[in-house]
Amino acid sequence: MLENPFQNIALIIPEIFLFGIFIGNVLVDLIFGKINKTIPLAFGIIGIITAIVLVINQYHLTLPLQPFFYKMLYINRSYIFIKIILGLVSLFTLVWINISKRSIKLAIPEVQGFIIASYLGACIMVEASHFMSLILGLEIVSISSYILAHFSFNKKGAESSLKYFLFGAFSTGLMIYGISFMYGFGGSFYFYETDFANKLAQAPAFFLVFSITLFLGGLFFKVALFPFHIWAPDVYEGAPTAIVAYFSVLPKIAGLAVLCNIYEVFVINPVLQSIMIFVLSAVAIASILVGNLSALWQNNFKRMMAYSSIAQAGFILAAILPHNSYSSTSFLFYLSIYFFMNFGAFFMGELLFGKQDEFHLKQLSGLGRRQPLLGIMLLIIMVSLVGLPPTSGFSAKFLLFTSLYEFSQNTNNHLILALFLVAVVNTVISLFFYLKPLYFLFLKPTENQTLVIFELKGKLFCIIIVLPLIIGFFSFDKFVHLIQQLNGF
Amino acid sequence: MPYPSNVLFLSFVIILFPLLSFLVLIEGKKINNWAGHIGVLLTGISFVCSLFLTNQQWNLPPFQMQTTWFYVGNSSFTIGITLDHLALVMLSLVTLISTLVQLYSISYMHGEKHYFKYFAYLGIFTFSMLGIVTTSNLLVLYGFWELVGLSSYLLIGFWYLNDKAVKASKKAFIVNRIGDIGFLLGIIILWNNLGTLEFEEIIEKLPNSISSDNIWLTLAGIGLVCGCIGKSAQFPLHIWLPDAMQGPTPASALIHAATMVAAGIYLLARVFPLLDDVTLAILVGIGSITAFLGAFSASSQFDIKKILAYSTISQLGFMVMAMGVNATHAAIFHLVTHAFFKAGLFLAVGAVIHEMSNLIGKSHDDPQNIKLMGGLYLKMPFTFICYLLCTLSAIGMPFTAGFLSKDLIISYVWAWADLKSAQWQNPIIYIIPLLAFISTLLTAFYMSRQLVMVFLGKNRYTATNPTRNDVFQALHDPNIKMLIPMIILAFFTPYMLFSTHPFSANFSWILQKILILQSQVSHIDIVFLTALEHHRHISTMIICAGLTLISVAFAYIRYAVPKRIIGITPNTIIKGPSLLTRLARNAFYLDTLYLFVAINFTQHVGNFCKKLDKGIDKSIDILAITQVVFSHIIQFLDKKIVDGTISLISFSVSGIGQLSRKISSGQIQLYIFSVFLFIILIITMLLI
């Protein structure tokens, strides 16, 4: 009955290793922390790199077709891809807090430990094929994020962390409530079994809708989708910038991946499919609209980016819906580009706004003319966020729109068509606020002559982030080909 | 077969009226003065109904009723009631004693600060106890089981300003939890193995499973026994019961003497067919040790309530022992007789303590210390008579109900030892009946010791404090509301109400029905056992009566003769107590042992970890600062969250103008509120 737990141990080696370095991080800090501060930090970075190598190594394994490890986890090639991106996110964050003078307070092993832990949680979340392991991963990520959000060491940070926590606890509660109903009707926690979806679909309509909506709510919270997005601006404003960049990307990617998995499982049943399409497209429409329209009125860079990432999450959610190999490519492409764009935007934000806690756009006045390199970097990132050529943002949106349009034509679903139209119109709307910082940078005159310190380390980091945003446009086909090859589409 | 349709209705009334009493009284500050009367009235109705129901159902086959509660996948969970003779007896017993205790409490608890809450707690207790006895399902029983645990916790800690009471309530709760973990595991194992938790179905499915010598079923049985050990205060988890005496005395009478602690025995009776030889042997061992330990510890206590607590432990040990030797009917019979005399004793003791506090006045002496008592029989004649009757029953004097039940148990134990020593070729088994006899001897000793020291001789408090003499002269019996319950309970102590024959319990009307319940059990030994029991009955009776008389005489001589009494005036320190006395007074130092092993060990581990933690001093510092900042914010938010709910309502009433004035910390509720709105919106859109 019970399989041998060591049978598939090779498949979870990266997770075990991550757990090891999480513990090791504490020990190394204890032993070497007093002698030399760089040792624990170097340990973390090397650990993450090794973990990424281990994940990449999983491409060589023969992957099981069924969930493994007591049917708790399931893995395929796209999951490995997502895990690599997640690993890169963690690695970049660690590098960031080590090279940036302004995040120097964060260069402590505690932050490092929680970043490693949330990477571990995100991996479990993505691979989960059982509600229990899903919740486990989700909560590891959440709890780490609550704590990380607090590391700005001021009142605002503590308040935002607490808000984040309260709201998170509330939505996890809703999610578990929904799961309990799904368990009641589906008779199982193993949502990967085809039986589960079919049994669940037989439940009374009200309870079915009720439970699925509540369940998705918890994931919407992680991804900061409407209506669970309200925490995002406050938390983004209060938390340290590096951390904001981190959890504007990592939980989002993990949450969207889980949404994609769930959608894939449920889509086999027509009843569930119609519910899922309705909920997901409605939420995507609302998120894009709410995110973009609210961002229009923001003068605080971090709040603006918060709303922007809500809208971006809406776009990525739309990429899930068509559910074919083309759309999967667009989903993964968008995910990877989103990572670079968002990360770049926040890193530039930290550089440009210096030590001021207020990220008011006025402070940027004239900076771009004094330090053109900085300005050009931000220009590329912002244009990519809007989705204009010649950046990868355009390629991502292009892939998304084509697959979405095709899907709306095939299904004849008005809601999908509406989603498509809203997405296109909003690309134009987003132009206004994404270009606002650029307006201040280049066109607004100022008497202030202070310069922003821009070290070589920072320049290199910027270039590494910005480069994919250019390559993704010019070598679009190679990029797509790579993704398709890696994921076996 | 069609059942009378009013059964269901009646049982709902019986079970739900105490709950109603809880619901009415829990926020009943406005009806504080009438709380007691409401409680008595509602429980009284419940009692009348259960008497009526018992009368109606007594000669009919058991009433069964089940309905599905919920489904998980393919398996369904049921909920239902069973009214067999066992349940009927327990129903009447619980409601009767609950009513009497509440009647008594009206004057006893008069003027307490949270008078209404006391009756509310008694209400929820009665409700959950009735739930335990009527349910047909182990899972539901577990729910009620935890509820009685909760109400016991609330009542022990009723005087929550008293530090001792708070500690005692926590101790009771935690120790019970240990037993309940076993219980829960047992339930889970049963569910896994049999796929049902209905008593009826469990018993039906047993023959198939037991044949394969299923170790899991043994484990399940042991798990259920664990639950019994916790709740019925058996060795080694009995340590909570003496401390539980910190609660109000009438509550102790109801919960910690008559009913709740007997729930473990009831549970064993319900699942009895499940218990195999190993489990039964464990029961016999635990029961005999508990019976002896309780009696031994009671012999040298000086706290009037603690003596009764240890006595309860000892008597429960007898019941568990009876369960272990297949004499379920004897255990249930003893449960019933014990409930009456022990509740009676507690109520009488309550009156005594009441008067003693009057006598002691404002000095710091302990009104529960029997060294300070004596000579009360002239001042409180009715209390004395009730107390005497209950004591006689407790020590098992012939012509009392206690004699009937205890004799039955002991002769069964003896017969069982005969049987087992023959089977196992090992005479060491006779240690069990020996322990039972010793416990009987000790019971007679400590009960008469208490009686003598409390009521007979001269008052020792006034001997040392002559100024209080006039107060002593004014001591009197309690008022009629307190006397009536005592008299009713004492009325149940002679044998006549239970059996037509003073020396044989086999003529008892309860046993005649409950025997049938047991005969469903297919143990071959039963036939032998019954035969042997008849054989041993007379000799047991004679030995018991002899031992009791000797012991009573000894206690009288030791404590009633004046010159001895001078030796135990409160201020004289008797030369160092002997080892045995010290052992008994400290209940074999078990508490200390637990303190040392469990608590100290945990604390040492904790300290060790603390030292380790200090190694990470930097992060600790950061955490500490964080914590302070955090707790300030949490404190701030906390205020706002409590207020916030109300502001939220006022917000919706007084309009959006309020919104702008709200400070930022109030926002989180608004956030959550809006999320709810949108979820509802999505769901309705989907459904339309």
Short mmCIF file of C-alpha atoms in Angstrom, two decimals, chain A residues 251-406:
data_model
loop_
_atom_site.label_atom_id
_atom_site.label_comp_id
_atom_site.label_asym_id
_atom_site.label_seq_id
_atom_site.Cartn_x
_atom_site.Cartn_y
_atom_site.Cartn_z
CA PRO A 251 4.91 34.35 -4.28
CA LYS A 252 3.26 35.71 -7.39
CA ILE A 253 5.00 33.28 -9.70
CA ALA A 254 4.40 30.39 -7.32
CA GLY A 255 0.75 31.31 -6.84
CA LEU A 256 0.15 31.70 -10.57
CA ALA A 257 1.81 28.36 -11.20
CA VAL A 258 -0.52 26.74 -8.68
CA LEU A 259 -3.51 28.45 -10.29
CA CYS A 260 -2.33 27.05 -13.60
CA ASN A 261 -2.06 23.54 -12.13
CA ILE A 262 -5.49 23.71 -10.56
CA TYR A 263 -6.95 25.03 -13.78
CA GLU A 264 -5.33 22.17 -15.68
CA VAL A 265 -6.87 19.63 -13.30
CA PHE A 266 -10.33 21.12 -13.24
CA VAL A 267 -10.56 21.82 -16.92
CA ILE A 268 -11.22 18.16 -17.74
CA ASN A 269 -14.70 18.48 -16.33
CA PRO A 270 -17.03 20.80 -18.30
CA VAL A 271 -18.90 22.01 -15.21
CA LEU A 272 -15.73 22.90 -13.38
CA GLN A 273 -14.23 24.34 -16.54
CA SER A 274 -17.04 26.83 -16.98
CA ILE A 275 -16.81 27.91 -13.34
CA MET A 276 -13.04 28.27 -13.50
CA ILE A 277 -13.13 30.23 -16.75
CA PHE A 278 -15.72 32.54 -15.32
CA VAL A 279 -13.94 33.17 -12.04
CA LEU A 280 -10.47 33.49 -13.50
CA SER A 281 -11.43 35.77 -16.38
CA ALA A 282 -13.61 37.95 -14.18
CA VAL A 283 -10.79 38.27 -11.69
CA ALA A 284 -8.29 38.98 -14.46
CA ILE A 285 -10.47 41.72 -15.93
CA ALA A 286 -11.05 43.29 -12.53
CA SER A 287 -7.38 43.09 -11.58
CA ILE A 288 -6.18 44.70 -14.79
CA LEU A 289 -8.75 47.48 -14.51
CA VAL A 290 -8.32 48.14 -10.80
CA GLY A 291 -4.53 47.92 -10.95
CA ASN A 292 -4.06 50.24 -13.89
CA LEU A 293 -6.71 52.79 -12.98
CA SER A 294 -5.47 53.07 -9.41
CA ALA A 295 -1.86 53.34 -10.52
CA LEU A 296 -2.78 56.37 -12.62
CA TRP A 297 -3.32 58.51 -9.54
CA GLN A 298 -0.26 57.51 -7.56
CA ASN A 299 2.66 59.81 -7.02
CA ASN A 300 4.51 57.37 -4.81
CA PHE A 301 6.73 55.13 -6.87
CA LYS A 302 6.30 52.05 -4.67
CA ARG A 303 2.53 52.36 -4.52
CA MET A 304 2.44 52.84 -8.24
CA MET A 305 4.50 49.71 -8.75
CA ALA A 306 2.21 47.86 -6.36
CA TYR A 307 -0.82 48.64 -8.46
CA SER A 308 1.17 47.93 -11.59
CA SER A 309 2.06 44.47 -10.34
CA ILE A 310 -1.60 43.80 -9.56
CA ALA A 311 -2.40 44.59 -13.19
CA GLN A 312 0.55 42.54 -14.46
CA ALA A 313 -0.69 39.58 -12.41
CA GLY A 314 -4.04 40.01 -14.13
CA PHE A 315 -2.30 39.78 -17.52
CA ILE A 316 -0.44 36.64 -16.53
CA LEU A 317 -3.65 35.10 -15.23
CA ALA A 318 -5.18 35.71 -18.65
CA ALA A 319 -2.33 33.69 -20.16
CA ILE A 320 -3.45 30.61 -18.22
CA LEU A 321 -6.93 30.49 -19.66
CA PRO A 322 -6.46 29.15 -23.22
CA HIS A 323 -4.79 26.02 -21.91
CA ASN A 324 -2.74 24.79 -24.84
CA SER A 325 0.96 24.51 -25.57
CA TYR A 326 1.04 27.92 -27.24
CA SER A 327 -0.52 29.63 -24.25
CA SER A 328 1.70 27.72 -21.86
CA THR A 329 4.68 29.11 -23.69
CA SER A 330 3.25 32.58 -23.42
CA PHE A 331 2.54 32.01 -19.72
CA LEU A 332 6.09 30.96 -18.97
CA PHE A 333 7.54 33.66 -21.18
CA TYR A 334 5.51 36.34 -19.48
CA LEU A 335 6.46 34.99 -16.06
CA SER A 336 10.17 35.12 -16.78
CA ILE A 337 10.01 38.58 -18.34
CA TYR A 338 7.82 39.84 -15.52
CA PHE A 339 10.50 38.77 -13.08
CA PHE A 340 13.18 40.82 -14.82
CA MET A 341 10.94 43.85 -15.34
CA ASN A 342 9.64 44.08 -11.81
CA PHE A 343 12.97 43.36 -10.26
CA GLY A 344 14.64 45.97 -12.40
CA ALA A 345 12.01 48.57 -11.63
CA PHE A 346 12.37 48.14 -7.91
CA PHE A 347 16.16 48.07 -8.05
CA MET A 348 16.20 51.26 -10.03
CA GLY A 349 13.68 52.70 -7.62
CA GLU A 350 15.96 52.05 -4.70
CA LEU A 351 18.90 53.56 -6.50
CA LEU A 352 17.06 56.67 -7.64
CA PHE A 353 15.18 57.56 -4.52
CA GLY A 354 18.15 57.13 -2.30
CA LYS A 355 17.56 57.11 1.38
CA GLN A 356 14.31 59.01 1.40
CA ASP A 357 11.49 56.93 2.73
CA GLU A 358 9.03 58.83 0.62
CA PHE A 359 9.26 57.50 -2.88
CA HIS A 360 7.67 60.59 -4.31
CA LEU A 361 8.17 60.94 -8.05
CA LYS A 362 9.06 64.64 -7.69
CA GLN A 363 12.43 63.64 -6.32
CA LEU A 364 13.41 62.33 -9.72
CA SER A 365 13.28 65.74 -11.37
CA GLY A 366 16.12 66.20 -13.77
CA LEU A 367 18.09 63.18 -12.64
CA GLY A 368 17.95 61.52 -16.03
CA ARG A 369 19.82 64.32 -17.73
CA ARG A 370 22.54 64.33 -15.11
CA GLN A 371 22.98 60.56 -15.09
CA PRO A 372 21.89 59.30 -18.49
CA LEU A 373 22.85 55.66 -17.91
CA LEU A 374 20.43 55.40 -15.01
CA GLY A 375 17.74 57.11 -16.99
CA ILE A 376 18.15 54.82 -19.96
CA MET A 377 17.98 51.73 -17.80
CA LEU A 378 14.72 52.89 -16.25
CA LEU A 379 13.43 53.83 -19.68
CA ILE A 380 13.96 50.31 -20.97
CA ILE A 381 12.31 48.77 -17.96
CA MET A 382 9.31 51.05 -18.08
CA VAL A 383 8.79 50.62 -21.79
CA SER A 384 8.97 46.90 -21.27
CA LEU A 385 6.35 47.11 -18.53
CA VAL A 386 4.04 48.95 -20.89
CA GLY A 387 4.70 46.36 -23.56
CA LEU A 388 6.09 48.43 -26.41
CA PRO A 389 8.77 47.41 -28.86
CA PRO A 390 11.70 47.06 -28.85
CA THR A 391 11.53 45.26 -25.49
CA SER A 392 10.64 41.79 -24.27
CA GLY A 393 7.50 43.22 -22.69
CA PHE A 394 6.16 43.63 -26.20
CA SER A 395 6.98 40.02 -27.10
CA ALA A 396 5.27 38.78 -23.96
CA LYS A 397 2.13 40.79 -24.56
CA PHE A 398 2.16 39.84 -28.23
CA LEU A 399 2.20 36.13 -27.37
CA LEU A 400 -0.49 36.63 -24.76
CA PHE A 401 -2.86 38.59 -26.97
CA THR A 402 -2.61 36.23 -29.91
CA SER A 403 -3.32 33.16 -27.79
CA LEU A 404 -6.13 34.91 -25.95
CA TYR A 405 -7.76 36.15 -29.16
CA GLU A 406 -7.59 32.70 -30.67
#
